Short mmCIF file of C-alpha atoms and ligand atoms in Angstrom, two decimals:
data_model
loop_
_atom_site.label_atom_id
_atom_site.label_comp_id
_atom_site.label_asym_id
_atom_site.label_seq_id
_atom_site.Cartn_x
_atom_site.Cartn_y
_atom_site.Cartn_z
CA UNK E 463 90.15 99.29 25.57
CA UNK E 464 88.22 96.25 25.75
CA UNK E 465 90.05 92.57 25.20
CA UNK E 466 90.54 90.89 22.11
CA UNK E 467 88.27 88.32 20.85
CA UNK E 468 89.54 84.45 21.60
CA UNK E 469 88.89 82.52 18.65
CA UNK E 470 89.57 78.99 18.47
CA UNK E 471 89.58 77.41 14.75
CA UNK E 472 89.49 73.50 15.86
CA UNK E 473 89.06 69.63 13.68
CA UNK E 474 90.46 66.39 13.02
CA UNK E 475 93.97 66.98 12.02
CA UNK E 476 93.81 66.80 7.75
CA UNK E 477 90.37 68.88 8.01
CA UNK E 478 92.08 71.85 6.36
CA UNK E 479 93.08 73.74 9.87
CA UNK E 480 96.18 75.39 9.04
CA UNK E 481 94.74 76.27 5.11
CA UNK E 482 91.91 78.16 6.58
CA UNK E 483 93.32 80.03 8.92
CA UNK E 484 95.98 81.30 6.89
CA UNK E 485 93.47 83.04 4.40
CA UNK E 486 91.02 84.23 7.38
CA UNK E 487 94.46 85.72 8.46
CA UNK E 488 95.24 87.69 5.11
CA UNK E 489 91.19 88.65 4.50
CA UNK E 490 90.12 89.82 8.23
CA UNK E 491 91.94 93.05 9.55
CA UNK E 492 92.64 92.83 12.86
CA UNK E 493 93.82 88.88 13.61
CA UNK E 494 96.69 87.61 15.33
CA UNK E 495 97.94 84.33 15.72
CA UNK E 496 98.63 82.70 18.83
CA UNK E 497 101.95 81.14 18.30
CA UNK E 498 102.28 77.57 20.04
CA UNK E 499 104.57 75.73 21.92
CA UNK E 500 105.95 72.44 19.82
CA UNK E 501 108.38 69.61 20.65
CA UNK E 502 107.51 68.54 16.78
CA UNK E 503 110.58 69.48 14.39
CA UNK E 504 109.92 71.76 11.85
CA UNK E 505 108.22 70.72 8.32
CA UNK E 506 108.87 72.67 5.22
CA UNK E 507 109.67 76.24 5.26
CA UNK E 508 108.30 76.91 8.75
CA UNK E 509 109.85 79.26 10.89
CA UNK E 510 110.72 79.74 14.83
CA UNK E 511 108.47 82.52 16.28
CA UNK E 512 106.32 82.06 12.77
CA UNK E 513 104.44 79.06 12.77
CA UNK E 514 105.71 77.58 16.21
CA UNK E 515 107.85 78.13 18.80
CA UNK E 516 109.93 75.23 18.81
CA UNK E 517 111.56 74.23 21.49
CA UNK E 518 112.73 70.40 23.63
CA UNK E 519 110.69 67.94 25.51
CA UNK E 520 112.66 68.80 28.50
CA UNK E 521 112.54 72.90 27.88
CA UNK E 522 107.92 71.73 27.47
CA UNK E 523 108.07 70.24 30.82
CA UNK E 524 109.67 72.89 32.81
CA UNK E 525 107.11 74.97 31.72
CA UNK E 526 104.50 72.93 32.21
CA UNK E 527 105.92 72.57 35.95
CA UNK E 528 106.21 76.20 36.11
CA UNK E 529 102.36 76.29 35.15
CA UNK E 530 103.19 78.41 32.13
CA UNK E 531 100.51 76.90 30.04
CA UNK E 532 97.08 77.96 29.52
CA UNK E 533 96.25 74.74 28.07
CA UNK E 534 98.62 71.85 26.40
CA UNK E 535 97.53 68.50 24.84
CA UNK E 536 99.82 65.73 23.64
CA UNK E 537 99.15 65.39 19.92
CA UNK E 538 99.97 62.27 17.59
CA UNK E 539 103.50 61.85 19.94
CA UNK E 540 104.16 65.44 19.94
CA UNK E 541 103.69 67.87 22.81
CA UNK E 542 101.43 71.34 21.93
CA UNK E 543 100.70 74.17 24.33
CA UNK E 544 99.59 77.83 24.73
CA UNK E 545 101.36 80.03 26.77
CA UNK E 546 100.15 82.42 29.11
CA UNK E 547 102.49 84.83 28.39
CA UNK E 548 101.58 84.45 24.21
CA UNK E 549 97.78 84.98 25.11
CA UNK E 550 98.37 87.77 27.46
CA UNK E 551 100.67 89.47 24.76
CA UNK E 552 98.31 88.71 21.55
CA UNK E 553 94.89 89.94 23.40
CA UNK E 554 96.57 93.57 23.83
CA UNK E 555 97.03 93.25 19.95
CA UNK E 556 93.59 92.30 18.76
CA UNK E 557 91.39 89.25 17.83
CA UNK E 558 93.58 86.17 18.81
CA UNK E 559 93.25 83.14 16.46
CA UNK E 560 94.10 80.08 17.77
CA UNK E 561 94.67 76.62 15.41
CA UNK E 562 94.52 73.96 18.03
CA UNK E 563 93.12 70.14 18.49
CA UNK E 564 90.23 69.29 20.27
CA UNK E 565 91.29 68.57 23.29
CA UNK E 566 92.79 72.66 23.93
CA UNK E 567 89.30 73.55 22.38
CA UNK E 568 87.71 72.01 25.06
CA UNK E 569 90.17 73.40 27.98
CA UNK E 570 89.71 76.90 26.27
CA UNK E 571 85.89 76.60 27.00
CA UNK E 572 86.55 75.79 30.66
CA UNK E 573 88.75 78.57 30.74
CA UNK E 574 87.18 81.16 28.50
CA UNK E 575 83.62 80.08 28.03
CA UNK E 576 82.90 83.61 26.02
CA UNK E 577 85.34 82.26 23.49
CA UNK E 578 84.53 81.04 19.96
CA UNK E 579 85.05 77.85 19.19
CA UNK E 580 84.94 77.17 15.36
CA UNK E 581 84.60 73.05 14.90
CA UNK E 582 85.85 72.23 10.99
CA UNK E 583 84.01 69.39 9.95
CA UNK E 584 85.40 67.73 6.80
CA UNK E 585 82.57 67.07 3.70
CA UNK E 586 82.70 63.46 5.10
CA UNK E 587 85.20 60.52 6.36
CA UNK E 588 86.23 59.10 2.73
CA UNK E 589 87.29 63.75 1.51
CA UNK E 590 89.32 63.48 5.20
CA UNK E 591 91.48 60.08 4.61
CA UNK E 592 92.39 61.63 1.00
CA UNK E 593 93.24 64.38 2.48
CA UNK E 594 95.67 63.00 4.83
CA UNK E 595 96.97 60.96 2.02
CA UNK E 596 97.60 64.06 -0.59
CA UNK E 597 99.57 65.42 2.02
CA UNK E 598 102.25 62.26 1.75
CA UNK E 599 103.44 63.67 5.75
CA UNK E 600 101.98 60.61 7.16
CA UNK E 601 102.77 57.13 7.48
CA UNK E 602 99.71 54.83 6.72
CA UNK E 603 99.59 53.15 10.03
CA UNK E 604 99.32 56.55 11.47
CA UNK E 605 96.42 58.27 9.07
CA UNK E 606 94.14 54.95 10.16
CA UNK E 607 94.45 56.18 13.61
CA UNK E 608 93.84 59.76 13.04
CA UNK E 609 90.84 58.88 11.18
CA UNK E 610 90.19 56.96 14.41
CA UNK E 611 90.24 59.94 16.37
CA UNK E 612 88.65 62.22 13.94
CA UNK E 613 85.44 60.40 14.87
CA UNK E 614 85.52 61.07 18.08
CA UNK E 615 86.62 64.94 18.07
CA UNK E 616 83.41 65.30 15.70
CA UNK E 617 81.53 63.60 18.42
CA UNK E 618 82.37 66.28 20.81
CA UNK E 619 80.55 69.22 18.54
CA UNK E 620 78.39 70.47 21.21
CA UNK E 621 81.72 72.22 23.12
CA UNK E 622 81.84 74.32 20.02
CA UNK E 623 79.83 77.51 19.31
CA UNK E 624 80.21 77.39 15.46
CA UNK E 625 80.75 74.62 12.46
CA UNK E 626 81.47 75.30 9.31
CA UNK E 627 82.23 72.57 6.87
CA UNK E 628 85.15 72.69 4.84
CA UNK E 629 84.12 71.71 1.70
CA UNK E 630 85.14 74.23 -0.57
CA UNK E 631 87.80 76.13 0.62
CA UNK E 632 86.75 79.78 -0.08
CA UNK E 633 83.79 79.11 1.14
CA UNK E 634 84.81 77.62 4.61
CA UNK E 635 87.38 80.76 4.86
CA UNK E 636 84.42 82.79 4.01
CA UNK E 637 82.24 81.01 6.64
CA UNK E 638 85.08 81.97 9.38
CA UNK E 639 85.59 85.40 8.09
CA UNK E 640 81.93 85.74 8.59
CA UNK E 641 81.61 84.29 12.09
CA UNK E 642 84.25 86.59 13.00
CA UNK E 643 83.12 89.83 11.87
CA UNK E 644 79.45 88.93 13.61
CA UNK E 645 81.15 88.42 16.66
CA UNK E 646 82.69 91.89 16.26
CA UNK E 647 79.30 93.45 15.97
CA UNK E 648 77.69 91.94 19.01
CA UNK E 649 76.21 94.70 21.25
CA UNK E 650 78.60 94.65 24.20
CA UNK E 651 81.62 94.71 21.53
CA UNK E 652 80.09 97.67 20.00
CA UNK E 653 79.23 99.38 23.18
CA UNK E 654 82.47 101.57 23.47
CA UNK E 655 81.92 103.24 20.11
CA UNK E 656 78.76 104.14 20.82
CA UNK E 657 79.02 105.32 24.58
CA UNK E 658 81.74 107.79 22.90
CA UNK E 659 78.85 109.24 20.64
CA UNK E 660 76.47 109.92 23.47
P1 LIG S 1214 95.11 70.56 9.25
O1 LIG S 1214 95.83 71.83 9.59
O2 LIG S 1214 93.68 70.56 9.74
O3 LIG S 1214 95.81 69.30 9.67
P2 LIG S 1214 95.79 71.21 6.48
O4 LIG S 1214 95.46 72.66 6.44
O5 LIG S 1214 97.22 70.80 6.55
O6 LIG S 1214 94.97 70.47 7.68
O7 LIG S 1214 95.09 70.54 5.22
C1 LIG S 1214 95.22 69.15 4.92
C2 LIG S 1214 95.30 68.97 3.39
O8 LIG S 1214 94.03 69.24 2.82
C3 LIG S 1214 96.29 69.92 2.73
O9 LIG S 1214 96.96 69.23 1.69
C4 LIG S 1214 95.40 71.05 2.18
O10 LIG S 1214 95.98 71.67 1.04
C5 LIG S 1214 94.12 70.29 1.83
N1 LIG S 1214 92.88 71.08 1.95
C6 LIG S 1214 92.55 72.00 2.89
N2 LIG S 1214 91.31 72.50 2.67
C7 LIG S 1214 90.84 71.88 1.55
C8 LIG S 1214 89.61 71.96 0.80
N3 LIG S 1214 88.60 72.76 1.16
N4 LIG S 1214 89.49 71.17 -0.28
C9 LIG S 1214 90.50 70.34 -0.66
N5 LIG S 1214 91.67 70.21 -0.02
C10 LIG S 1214 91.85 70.96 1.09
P1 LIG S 1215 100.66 70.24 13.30
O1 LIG S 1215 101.78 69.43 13.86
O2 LIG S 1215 100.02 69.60 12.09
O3 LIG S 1215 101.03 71.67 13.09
O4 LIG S 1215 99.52 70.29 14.42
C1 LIG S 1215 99.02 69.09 14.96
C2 LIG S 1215 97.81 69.40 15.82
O5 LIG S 1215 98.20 70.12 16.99
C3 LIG S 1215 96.74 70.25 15.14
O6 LIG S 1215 95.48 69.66 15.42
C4 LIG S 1215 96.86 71.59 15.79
O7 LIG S 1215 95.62 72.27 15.81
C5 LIG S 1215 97.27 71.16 17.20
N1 LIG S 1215 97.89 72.24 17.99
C6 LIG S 1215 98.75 73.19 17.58
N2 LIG S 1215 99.07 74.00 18.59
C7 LIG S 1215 98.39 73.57 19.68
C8 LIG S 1215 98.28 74.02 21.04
O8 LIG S 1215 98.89 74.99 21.49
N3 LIG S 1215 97.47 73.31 21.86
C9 LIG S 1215 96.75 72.23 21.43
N4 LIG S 1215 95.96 71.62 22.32
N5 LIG S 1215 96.84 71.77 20.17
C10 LIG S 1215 97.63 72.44 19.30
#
């Protein structure tokens, strides 16, 4: 049996990241989530082994000494990463959706340049700061930086191999659903099926 897909759903942090991949998740068969490494707390009703694996600083830098990472990015003060052994474990499963920053997006390519790289772009600058601010989890010192940096992880669109705007929402989740099934019909994905008709 062939690999799964790598899919990488990427943007400025507010862009609607987490939102869109949670309804790609419940409308495409076949999906799995690559569960990240965190030394943020928990928010809400998250979960260990759900959402995150949560774990210390100190327990994130052993394994980044033991080179456990496929890629890991600091992150407004908090430490992110994906684990070998996650990826490894999720590929066997199916099509692995990934919800990470820029920054892994970019280190996926290096690593995996046949993976898809889905950039959210928000409608424009003034929909992300309102965004940020609806979502009352960040201080206002902060959002004017992550605005900041929004510009320049939309500046680095070109490492992608998709946008998709999230304007409205069921049409951005649409948009992803879409990319994803495409991707599914390419020729060399399809080749198995058909070899085993011949
Ligand atoms: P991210 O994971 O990229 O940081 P979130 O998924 O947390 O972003 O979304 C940020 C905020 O924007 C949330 O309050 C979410 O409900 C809202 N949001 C997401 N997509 C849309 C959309 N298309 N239109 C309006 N609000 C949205
Ligand atoms: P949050 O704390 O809001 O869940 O996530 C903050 C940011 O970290 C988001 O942009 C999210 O995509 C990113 N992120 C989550 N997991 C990883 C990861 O494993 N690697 C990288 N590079 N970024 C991640």
């Amino acid at each position: 049996m062939s690999e799964g897909l790598l899919i990488v759903v990427s943007g400025p942090s507010g862009v609607g990241k987490s939102t869109v991949v949670k309804e790609v998740m419940k409308r495409v068969e076949g999906l799995v989530f690559s569960i990240s490494h965190t030394t943020r707390q928990p928010r809400g009703k998250e979960k260990n082994g759900r959402e995150y694996y949560f774990i210390s600083r100190e327990e994130f830098k052993r394994m980044v000494e033991n080179n456990e990472f496929v890629e890991w990015a600091e992150v407004y003060g908090n430490l992110y990463g994906t684990s070998r052994r996650e990826l490894l474990l999720r590929r066997n499963e199916g099509d692995v959706l990934l919800d990470i920053d820029v920054q892994g997006a970019i280190n996926i390519k290096k690593l995996f340049p046949e993976s898809i790289r889905i950039l959210l772009f928000p409608p424009s600058m003034e929909e992300l700061l309102r965004r940020l601010k609806n979502r009352k989890d960040t201080p206002e010192e902060e959002i004017k930086k992550r605005v900041k940096v929004a510009r320049w992880e939309i500046s680095r669109y070109r490492e992608f191999t998709h946008i998709v705007i999230n304007d409205e929402l069921e049409r951005a989740v649409e948009d992803v659903s879409a990319i994803i099934r495409g991707e599914r019909l390419r020729t060399e994905r399809m080749k198995e099926k058909i070899e085993g008709m011949l």
